[in-house]
Short mmCIF file of C-alpha atoms and ligand atoms in Angstrom, two decimals:
data_model
loop_
_atom_site.label_atom_id
_atom_site.label_comp_id
_atom_site.label_asym_id
_atom_site.label_seq_id
_atom_site.Cartn_x
_atom_site.Cartn_y
_atom_site.Cartn_z
CA MET G 216 2.94 -12.47 4.71
CA ARG G 217 4.83 -15.70 4.02
CA TRP G 218 8.76 -15.92 3.80
CA SER G 219 8.68 -12.62 5.88
CA TRP G 220 11.11 -12.11 8.74
CA LYS G 221 10.23 -9.72 11.72
CA ILE G 222 13.09 -7.10 12.24
CA ALA G 223 11.47 -4.92 14.75
CA ASN G 224 8.62 -3.94 16.86
CA ILE G 225 7.80 -0.30 16.65
CA LEU G 226 5.22 1.52 18.45
CA GLY G 227 3.45 -2.03 18.95
CA ILE G 228 3.64 -2.73 15.21
CA GLY G 229 5.81 -5.48 14.03
CA VAL G 230 7.87 -4.75 11.06
CA TYR G 231 8.91 -7.55 8.78
CA VAL G 232 11.33 -7.98 5.80
CA HIS G 233 10.25 -10.16 2.89
CA ALA G 234 12.78 -12.49 1.82
CA THR G 235 13.04 -11.23 -1.68
CA PHE G 236 13.96 -7.86 -0.18
CA TRP G 237 17.39 -9.45 0.82
CA LEU G 238 17.77 -10.59 -2.88
CA LEU G 239 17.73 -6.90 -3.80
CA ILE G 240 20.61 -6.07 -1.50
CA LEU G 241 22.46 -8.89 -3.02
CA PHE G 242 21.76 -7.68 -6.43
CA ILE G 243 23.13 -4.01 -5.43
CA LEU G 244 26.21 -5.47 -3.95
CA TYR G 245 26.75 -7.83 -6.83
CA SER G 246 26.32 -5.21 -9.61
CA SER G 247 28.29 -2.73 -7.75
CA TRP G 248 31.06 -5.23 -7.44
CA SER G 249 30.93 -6.29 -11.10
CA GLN G 250 31.35 -2.84 -12.11
CA GLY G 251 34.69 -2.89 -10.39
CA ASN G 252 33.63 -0.71 -7.36
CA THR G 253 35.61 -0.92 -4.02
CA ILE G 254 33.83 -2.46 -1.30
CA ALA G 255 33.46 0.99 0.15
CA GLN G 256 31.65 2.28 -2.76
CA ALA G 257 29.33 -1.09 -2.88
CA ALA G 258 28.73 -0.54 0.97
CA ALA G 259 27.74 3.16 0.22
CA GLY G 260 25.21 1.95 -2.23
CA VAL G 261 23.64 -0.60 0.09
CA VAL G 262 23.40 2.24 2.92
CA PHE G 263 21.70 4.33 0.34
CA VAL G 264 19.31 1.42 -0.41
CA LEU G 265 18.69 0.92 3.35
CA SER G 266 17.92 4.71 4.02
CA ILE G 267 15.40 4.74 1.11
CA PHE G 268 13.84 1.72 2.75
CA ALA G 269 13.78 3.51 6.29
CA CYS G 270 11.95 6.32 4.38
CA VAL G 271 9.47 3.76 3.10
CA VAL G 272 8.99 2.42 6.60
CA LEU G 273 8.20 5.96 7.84
CA HIS G 274 5.81 6.32 5.19
CA GLU G 275 3.97 3.37 6.13
CA PHE G 276 4.07 4.39 9.74
CA GLY G 277 2.31 7.59 8.60
CA HIS G 278 -0.51 5.63 7.60
CA ALA G 279 -0.50 3.31 10.66
CA LEU G 280 -0.30 6.06 13.20
CA THR G 281 -2.87 8.21 11.59
CA ALA G 282 -5.17 5.10 11.41
CA ARG G 283 -4.26 4.41 15.06
CA ARG G 284 -5.73 7.96 15.89
CA PHE G 285 -9.04 6.71 14.34
CA GLY G 286 -8.91 3.61 16.42
CA ILE G 287 -7.86 1.37 13.73
CA ARG G 288 -4.97 -1.10 14.40
CA THR G 289 -2.32 -2.10 12.00
CA ARG G 290 -1.52 -5.91 11.82
CA ASP G 291 1.98 -5.37 10.49
CA ILE G 292 4.14 -3.61 8.16
CA THR G 293 6.17 -5.63 5.45
CA LEU G 294 9.15 -4.45 3.17
CA LEU G 295 9.03 -5.71 -0.18
CA PRO G 296 11.52 -4.68 -2.98
CA ILE G 297 8.75 -2.64 -4.66
CA GLY G 298 7.88 -0.79 -1.38
CA GLY G 299 6.21 -1.13 1.88
CA VAL G 300 2.83 -2.44 2.91
CA ALA G 301 1.00 -1.69 6.06
CA ARG G 302 -1.76 -4.01 6.67
CA LEU G 303 -4.46 -2.12 8.56
CA GLU G 304 -7.27 -4.18 10.32
CA ARG G 305 -9.93 -2.40 8.36
CA MET G 306 -10.27 0.62 6.24
CA PRO G 307 -11.97 3.55 7.68
CA ARG G 308 -15.62 3.61 7.15
CA ASP G 309 -15.66 7.47 7.07
CA PRO G 310 -14.30 8.82 3.91
CA LYS G 311 -12.88 11.69 5.71
CA GLN G 312 -10.68 9.23 7.84
CA GLU G 313 -9.72 7.31 4.74
CA LEU G 314 -8.55 10.70 3.21
CA TRP G 315 -6.16 11.48 6.29
CA VAL G 316 -4.83 7.78 6.50
CA ALA G 317 -4.17 7.89 2.64
CA LEU G 318 -2.59 11.36 2.72
CA ALA G 319 -0.56 10.72 5.77
CA GLY G 320 1.95 8.65 3.97
CA PRO G 321 2.96 10.92 1.25
CA ALA G 322 3.06 13.71 3.79
CA VAL G 323 5.95 11.72 5.81
CA ASN G 324 8.07 11.87 2.66
CA ILE G 325 7.43 15.49 2.01
CA GLY G 326 8.24 16.19 5.60
CA ILE G 327 11.42 14.02 5.45
CA ALA G 328 12.35 15.91 2.19
CA ALA G 329 11.75 19.37 3.63
CA LEU G 330 13.97 18.26 6.85
CA LEU G 331 17.05 17.07 4.40
CA LEU G 332 16.65 20.07 2.26
CA PHE G 333 17.06 22.13 5.47
CA VAL G 334 19.87 20.13 6.60
CA SER G 335 21.76 20.02 3.18
CA THR G 336 21.22 23.96 2.90
CA ALA G 337 22.70 24.38 6.35
CA ILE G 338 25.94 22.56 5.43
CA GLY G 339 26.32 24.46 2.21
CA LEU G 340 24.81 22.52 -0.62
CA ARG G 341 22.81 24.56 -3.29
CA PHE G 342 20.65 23.49 -5.84
CA ASP G 343 21.01 25.00 -9.32
CA TRP G 344 17.81 25.63 -11.18
CA ARG G 345 19.54 26.21 -14.42
CA THR G 346 21.24 22.98 -14.69
CA PHE G 347 18.58 21.14 -12.30
CA SER G 348 21.23 19.64 -10.20
CA TRP G 349 22.83 20.04 -6.85
CA SER G 350 26.39 21.71 -6.28
CA GLY G 351 27.61 18.67 -4.77
CA SER G 352 25.24 15.71 -4.83
CA ASN G 353 25.60 13.15 -2.12
CA LEU G 354 23.53 10.63 -0.10
CA LEU G 355 21.61 13.54 1.53
CA THR G 356 20.63 15.24 -1.92
CA GLY G 357 19.88 11.64 -3.39
CA LEU G 358 17.22 11.02 -0.43
CA ILE G 359 15.50 14.27 -0.89
CA GLU G 360 14.95 13.52 -4.63
CA ILE G 361 13.86 10.04 -3.74
CA ASN G 362 11.46 11.29 -1.15
CA LEU G 363 9.98 13.66 -3.20
CA GLY G 364 9.71 10.89 -5.86
CA LEU G 365 7.89 8.68 -3.44
CA ALA G 366 5.38 11.22 -2.59
CA LEU G 367 4.54 12.10 -6.25
CA PHE G 368 4.51 8.31 -7.17
CA ASN G 369 2.08 7.61 -4.38
CA LEU G 370 -0.17 10.54 -5.21
CA ILE G 371 -0.74 9.22 -8.78
CA PRO G 372 -4.68 9.01 -8.53
CA ALA G 373 -4.82 5.17 -9.28
CA PHE G 374 -5.40 2.43 -6.88
CA PRO G 375 -2.65 0.69 -5.65
CA MET G 376 -1.08 3.93 -4.88
CA ASP G 377 -2.33 6.34 -2.09
CA GLY G 378 -3.53 8.94 -4.44
CA GLY G 379 -6.35 6.35 -5.67
CA ARG G 380 -7.76 6.25 -1.98
CA VAL G 381 -7.34 9.76 -1.77
CA LEU G 382 -9.40 10.00 -4.80
CA ARG G 383 -11.99 7.59 -3.74
CA ALA G 384 -12.39 9.28 -0.53
CA LEU G 385 -13.09 12.60 -1.85
CA LEU G 386 -15.70 11.11 -4.17
CA ALA G 387 -16.94 9.07 -1.18
CA ILE G 388 -17.90 12.16 0.47
CA ARG G 389 -20.49 12.98 -1.91
CA MET G 390 -21.61 9.50 -3.14
CA GLU G 391 -22.17 5.85 -2.28
CA TYR G 392 -18.92 4.17 -1.40
CA PRO G 393 -19.10 1.39 -4.04
CA ARG G 394 -19.72 3.86 -6.80
CA ALA G 395 -16.82 6.02 -5.70
CA THR G 396 -14.55 3.10 -5.62
CA TRP G 397 -15.80 2.28 -9.18
CA ILE G 398 -15.00 5.80 -10.51
CA ALA G 399 -11.60 6.08 -8.99
CA ALA G 400 -10.71 2.53 -10.44
CA ARG G 401 -11.66 3.62 -14.01
CA THR G 402 -10.05 6.86 -13.59
CA GLY G 403 -6.85 5.04 -12.64
CA GLN G 404 -7.11 2.81 -15.71
CA ALA G 405 -7.83 5.74 -18.04
CA LEU G 406 -4.63 7.14 -16.49
CA ALA G 407 -2.76 3.92 -16.95
CA PHE G 408 -3.77 3.95 -20.71
CA VAL G 409 -2.34 7.29 -21.19
CA LEU G 410 0.77 6.36 -19.54
CA GLY G 411 0.97 3.36 -21.49
CA VAL G 412 0.52 5.26 -24.71
CA ILE G 413 3.28 7.68 -23.75
CA GLY G 414 5.40 4.75 -22.88
CA LEU G 415 5.25 3.40 -26.31
CA PHE G 416 6.62 6.30 -27.93
CA GLY G 417 9.38 6.85 -25.38
CA ASN G 418 10.12 5.47 -22.07
CA PRO G 419 9.40 1.97 -21.78
CA PHE G 420 9.62 2.12 -18.14
CA LEU G 421 5.95 3.95 -18.36
CA ILE G 422 4.53 0.85 -19.88
CA PHE G 423 5.73 -1.09 -17.04
CA ILE G 424 4.21 1.45 -14.36
CA ALA G 425 1.08 1.49 -16.64
CA LEU G 426 0.53 -2.18 -16.36
CA PHE G 427 1.06 -2.14 -12.53
CA VAL G 428 -1.34 0.48 -12.48
CA TRP G 429 -3.87 -1.15 -14.64
CA PHE G 430 -3.95 -4.47 -12.76
CA GLY G 431 -3.67 -2.93 -9.36
CA ALA G 432 -6.75 -0.56 -10.02
CA GLU G 433 -8.60 -3.82 -11.29
CA GLN G 434 -7.52 -6.00 -8.20
CA GLU G 435 -8.18 -3.19 -5.76
CA ALA G 436 -11.50 -2.12 -7.05
CA ALA G 437 -12.54 -5.72 -7.05
CA ALA G 438 -11.57 -6.41 -3.42
CA THR G 439 -12.81 -3.13 -2.21
CA GLN G 440 -15.94 -3.81 -4.10
CA ALA G 441 -16.55 -7.17 -2.54
CA GLN G 442 -15.70 -5.95 0.83
CA SER G 443 -17.81 -2.73 0.81
CA SER G 444 -20.54 -4.77 -0.52
CA LEU G 445 -19.97 -7.29 2.00
CA GLY G 446 -18.94 -5.33 5.05
CA GLY G 447 -21.88 -4.76 7.60
CA ILE G 448 -24.20 -7.05 5.56
CA PRO G 449 -25.52 -9.76 7.66
CA VAL G 450 -25.41 -13.45 6.80
CA GLN G 451 -29.33 -13.66 6.60
CA CYS G 452 -29.50 -11.17 3.69
CA ALA G 453 -27.47 -13.86 1.37
CA MET G 454 -28.08 -16.96 2.69
CA LEU G 455 -30.50 -19.62 1.23
CA LYS G 456 -33.86 -19.61 3.15
CA ASN G 457 -35.70 -22.26 1.02
CA PHE G 458 -33.84 -25.47 1.27
CA GLN G 459 -34.10 -29.12 1.76
CA THR G 460 -32.60 -30.96 4.80
CA ILE G 461 -32.03 -34.55 5.05
CA SER G 462 -32.27 -37.05 8.00
CA PRO G 463 -29.03 -39.15 8.90
CA ASP G 464 -31.06 -42.30 8.53
CA GLU G 465 -32.15 -41.89 5.11
CA SER G 466 -30.22 -43.52 2.26
CA VAL G 467 -28.05 -41.66 0.06
CA THR G 468 -30.51 -42.68 -2.77
CA LYS G 469 -32.94 -40.24 -1.43
CA ALA G 470 -30.21 -37.43 -1.34
CA ALA G 471 -29.58 -38.52 -4.97
CA ALA G 472 -33.50 -38.15 -5.57
CA TYR G 473 -33.23 -34.27 -3.99
CA LEU G 474 -30.17 -33.70 -6.17
CA LEU G 475 -32.28 -34.67 -9.37
CA ALA G 476 -35.47 -32.86 -8.25
CA GLY G 477 -33.94 -29.53 -7.38
CA TRP G 478 -30.95 -27.32 -7.77
CA GLN G 479 -29.51 -27.50 -4.09
CA LYS G 480 -26.11 -29.31 -4.07
CA GLU G 481 -25.48 -29.41 -0.27
CA PHE G 482 -28.03 -30.74 2.49
CA PRO G 483 -27.74 -30.07 5.98
CA VAL G 484 -28.15 -33.38 7.93
CA VAL G 485 -30.63 -32.78 10.63
CA TRP G 486 -31.54 -34.94 13.70
CA GLY G 487 -34.42 -33.19 15.63
CA SER G 488 -33.57 -29.52 15.81
CA GLN G 489 -29.79 -30.47 15.74
CA VAL G 490 -27.55 -30.12 12.77
CA LEU G 491 -25.15 -33.10 12.37
CA GLY G 492 -23.42 -32.36 9.50
CA ILE G 493 -23.53 -31.27 5.67
CA LEU G 494 -23.99 -33.83 2.70
CA THR G 495 -22.53 -32.65 -0.52
CA ARG G 496 -23.22 -33.99 -4.11
CA GLU G 497 -19.79 -35.21 -4.05
CA ASP G 498 -20.25 -37.19 -0.90
CA VAL G 499 -23.58 -38.58 -2.41
CA ILE G 500 -21.82 -39.77 -5.67
CA GLN G 501 -18.91 -41.14 -3.98
CA ALA G 502 -20.89 -43.06 -1.48
CA ILE G 503 -22.97 -44.65 -4.37
CA GLN G 504 -19.94 -45.52 -6.18
CA GLU G 505 -17.89 -47.06 -3.22
CA ARG G 506 -20.54 -48.49 -1.00
CA GLY G 507 -23.86 -48.72 -2.93
CA PRO G 508 -27.20 -47.00 -2.78
CA GLU G 509 -28.19 -48.34 0.30
CA THR G 510 -25.45 -46.36 2.43
CA LEU G 511 -26.90 -44.16 4.89
CA VAL G 512 -26.68 -40.52 5.05
CA ARG G 513 -24.89 -40.76 8.40
CA ASP G 514 -22.04 -42.86 6.86
CA ALA G 515 -21.71 -40.52 3.93
CA MET G 516 -22.01 -36.99 5.59
CA GLN G 517 -19.15 -34.54 6.61
CA ARG G 518 -19.17 -34.14 10.48
CA ASN G 519 -17.65 -31.21 12.28
CA VAL G 520 -18.70 -28.56 9.93
CA ASP G 521 -18.61 -25.32 11.57
CA SER G 522 -21.66 -23.12 11.43
CA VAL G 523 -22.25 -19.36 11.32
CA GLY G 524 -24.78 -16.99 13.12
CA SER G 525 -27.52 -15.31 11.08
CA ASP G 526 -26.35 -11.90 12.43
CA GLU G 527 -22.63 -12.33 11.75
CA THR G 528 -21.38 -10.11 8.76
CA LEU G 529 -20.48 -11.74 5.40
CA GLU G 530 -16.95 -9.93 5.48
CA GLY G 531 -15.51 -12.57 7.75
CA ILE G 532 -17.12 -15.63 6.16
CA VAL G 533 -16.07 -15.34 2.78
CA GLY G 534 -12.44 -16.38 4.00
CA ARG G 535 -13.69 -19.21 6.24
CA LEU G 536 -15.77 -20.59 3.16
CA ARG G 537 -12.87 -20.16 0.85
CA GLY G 538 -10.41 -22.09 3.29
CA GLY G 539 -12.68 -24.48 4.83
CA LYS G 540 -13.24 -28.08 3.60
CA SER G 541 -17.04 -27.53 3.49
CA ARG G 542 -18.48 -25.36 0.54
CA ALA G 543 -21.74 -24.74 2.51
CA LEU G 544 -22.26 -23.61 6.02
CA PRO G 545 -25.30 -24.09 8.02
CA VAL G 546 -26.66 -20.89 9.37
CA LEU G 547 -28.24 -20.75 12.81
CA HIS G 548 -30.06 -18.39 14.83
CA HIS G 549 -30.40 -19.16 18.71
CA GLY G 550 -29.53 -22.66 17.73
CA GLN G 551 -31.87 -23.08 15.11
CA LEU G 552 -31.21 -23.78 11.56
CA VAL G 553 -32.39 -20.95 9.40
CA GLY G 554 -30.59 -21.19 6.45
CA ILE G 555 -27.34 -22.45 4.29
CA LEU G 556 -24.64 -20.06 3.15
CA THR G 557 -22.60 -21.09 0.02
CA MET G 558 -20.32 -19.10 -2.08
CA GLU G 559 -22.70 -19.12 -5.06
CA ASN G 560 -25.20 -17.42 -2.79
CA ILE G 561 -22.74 -14.86 -1.96
CA ALA G 562 -21.49 -14.45 -5.72
CA GLU G 563 -25.23 -14.02 -6.70
CA PHE G 564 -25.78 -11.57 -3.75
CA LEU G 565 -22.71 -9.71 -5.07
CA ARG G 566 -23.73 -9.51 -8.71
CA ILE G 567 -27.27 -8.24 -7.43
CA SER G 568 -25.77 -5.54 -5.41
CA THR G 569 -23.02 -4.63 -7.94
CA ALA G 570 -25.64 -4.13 -10.40
CA VAL G 571 -27.64 -2.04 -8.15
CA ALA G 572 -24.53 0.15 -7.53
CA HIS G 573 -23.44 0.43 -11.10
CA ARG G 574 -26.95 1.13 -12.46
CA SER G 575 -26.10 4.11 -14.90
CA PRO G 576 -27.51 7.34 -13.41
CA LYS G 577 -30.45 8.43 -15.06
ZN1 LIG K 298 1.25 4.82 1.30
#
């Protein structure tokens, strides 16, 4: 993540802190100081917040180390003011593994709370159930409450939270993955709606959580949907197979004629069996405008276009298409041009496979 600094490397996983996290610490110091607190009190506030984030890091390591047991590596763990993010290299395909990975985070917080409860009971602190408070609250009891809160909040069965993954995994044991994702996302949004309505009549903080859950569910569902639809699917399923190529010695006028006659907007420039580059609609128009209709394709085309193999999976290629300068990639099979891949093709493929996945059950 940009604007993040590495603060540690624990068990081979880099732990990063995002710049905005330090702003949170400064804010706590400032608000404590402006309330007329002593430096010691302000420092205690910071220590408390740092302990909370230590628990958040342990939570993320719960996910990361469980994923490691299933052979999935974690790229890094980043601390943000709203919590932690462990970037797993991939999500487990097996729903039971996903279930364990998702549960491991909240389980760590419950474990910490149990440990601290043991310690605070040992040093003589008592919880009074009638007043629902501790006999002497301090850092320890505060952390117990925070950890239980973290566990409960993360178990809300809605998508950005671990609970959403737990729900999806439980559903995916019985049904297709994309359908499980869809149901889990809709359940999360229904929950967000109820939270929002309750929030309207009382706690405005609930509205904030509801919005967070709503958009998180939407985003996460879309991402997992795309990924699960694209994961494991070879390029050849989504590529354009009927296409027009063009020779480098033709003029751009010929390309303009192809543009008018068909719907293809990018043409592979082919010499013999070799792909030299790609000529796009923009290249054609620009060449005609700037250098005239007699300009040769070889002078207007984009060279150094990377190509993809027909048996590569779509998952990794979407990023390359989005980030790359070319909107179309030639697809090769044993060095032979067999197709072209564009974002429109992939979108089309997704639309169709989503329609199949969402087909209402009869
Ligand atoms: Zn988590």
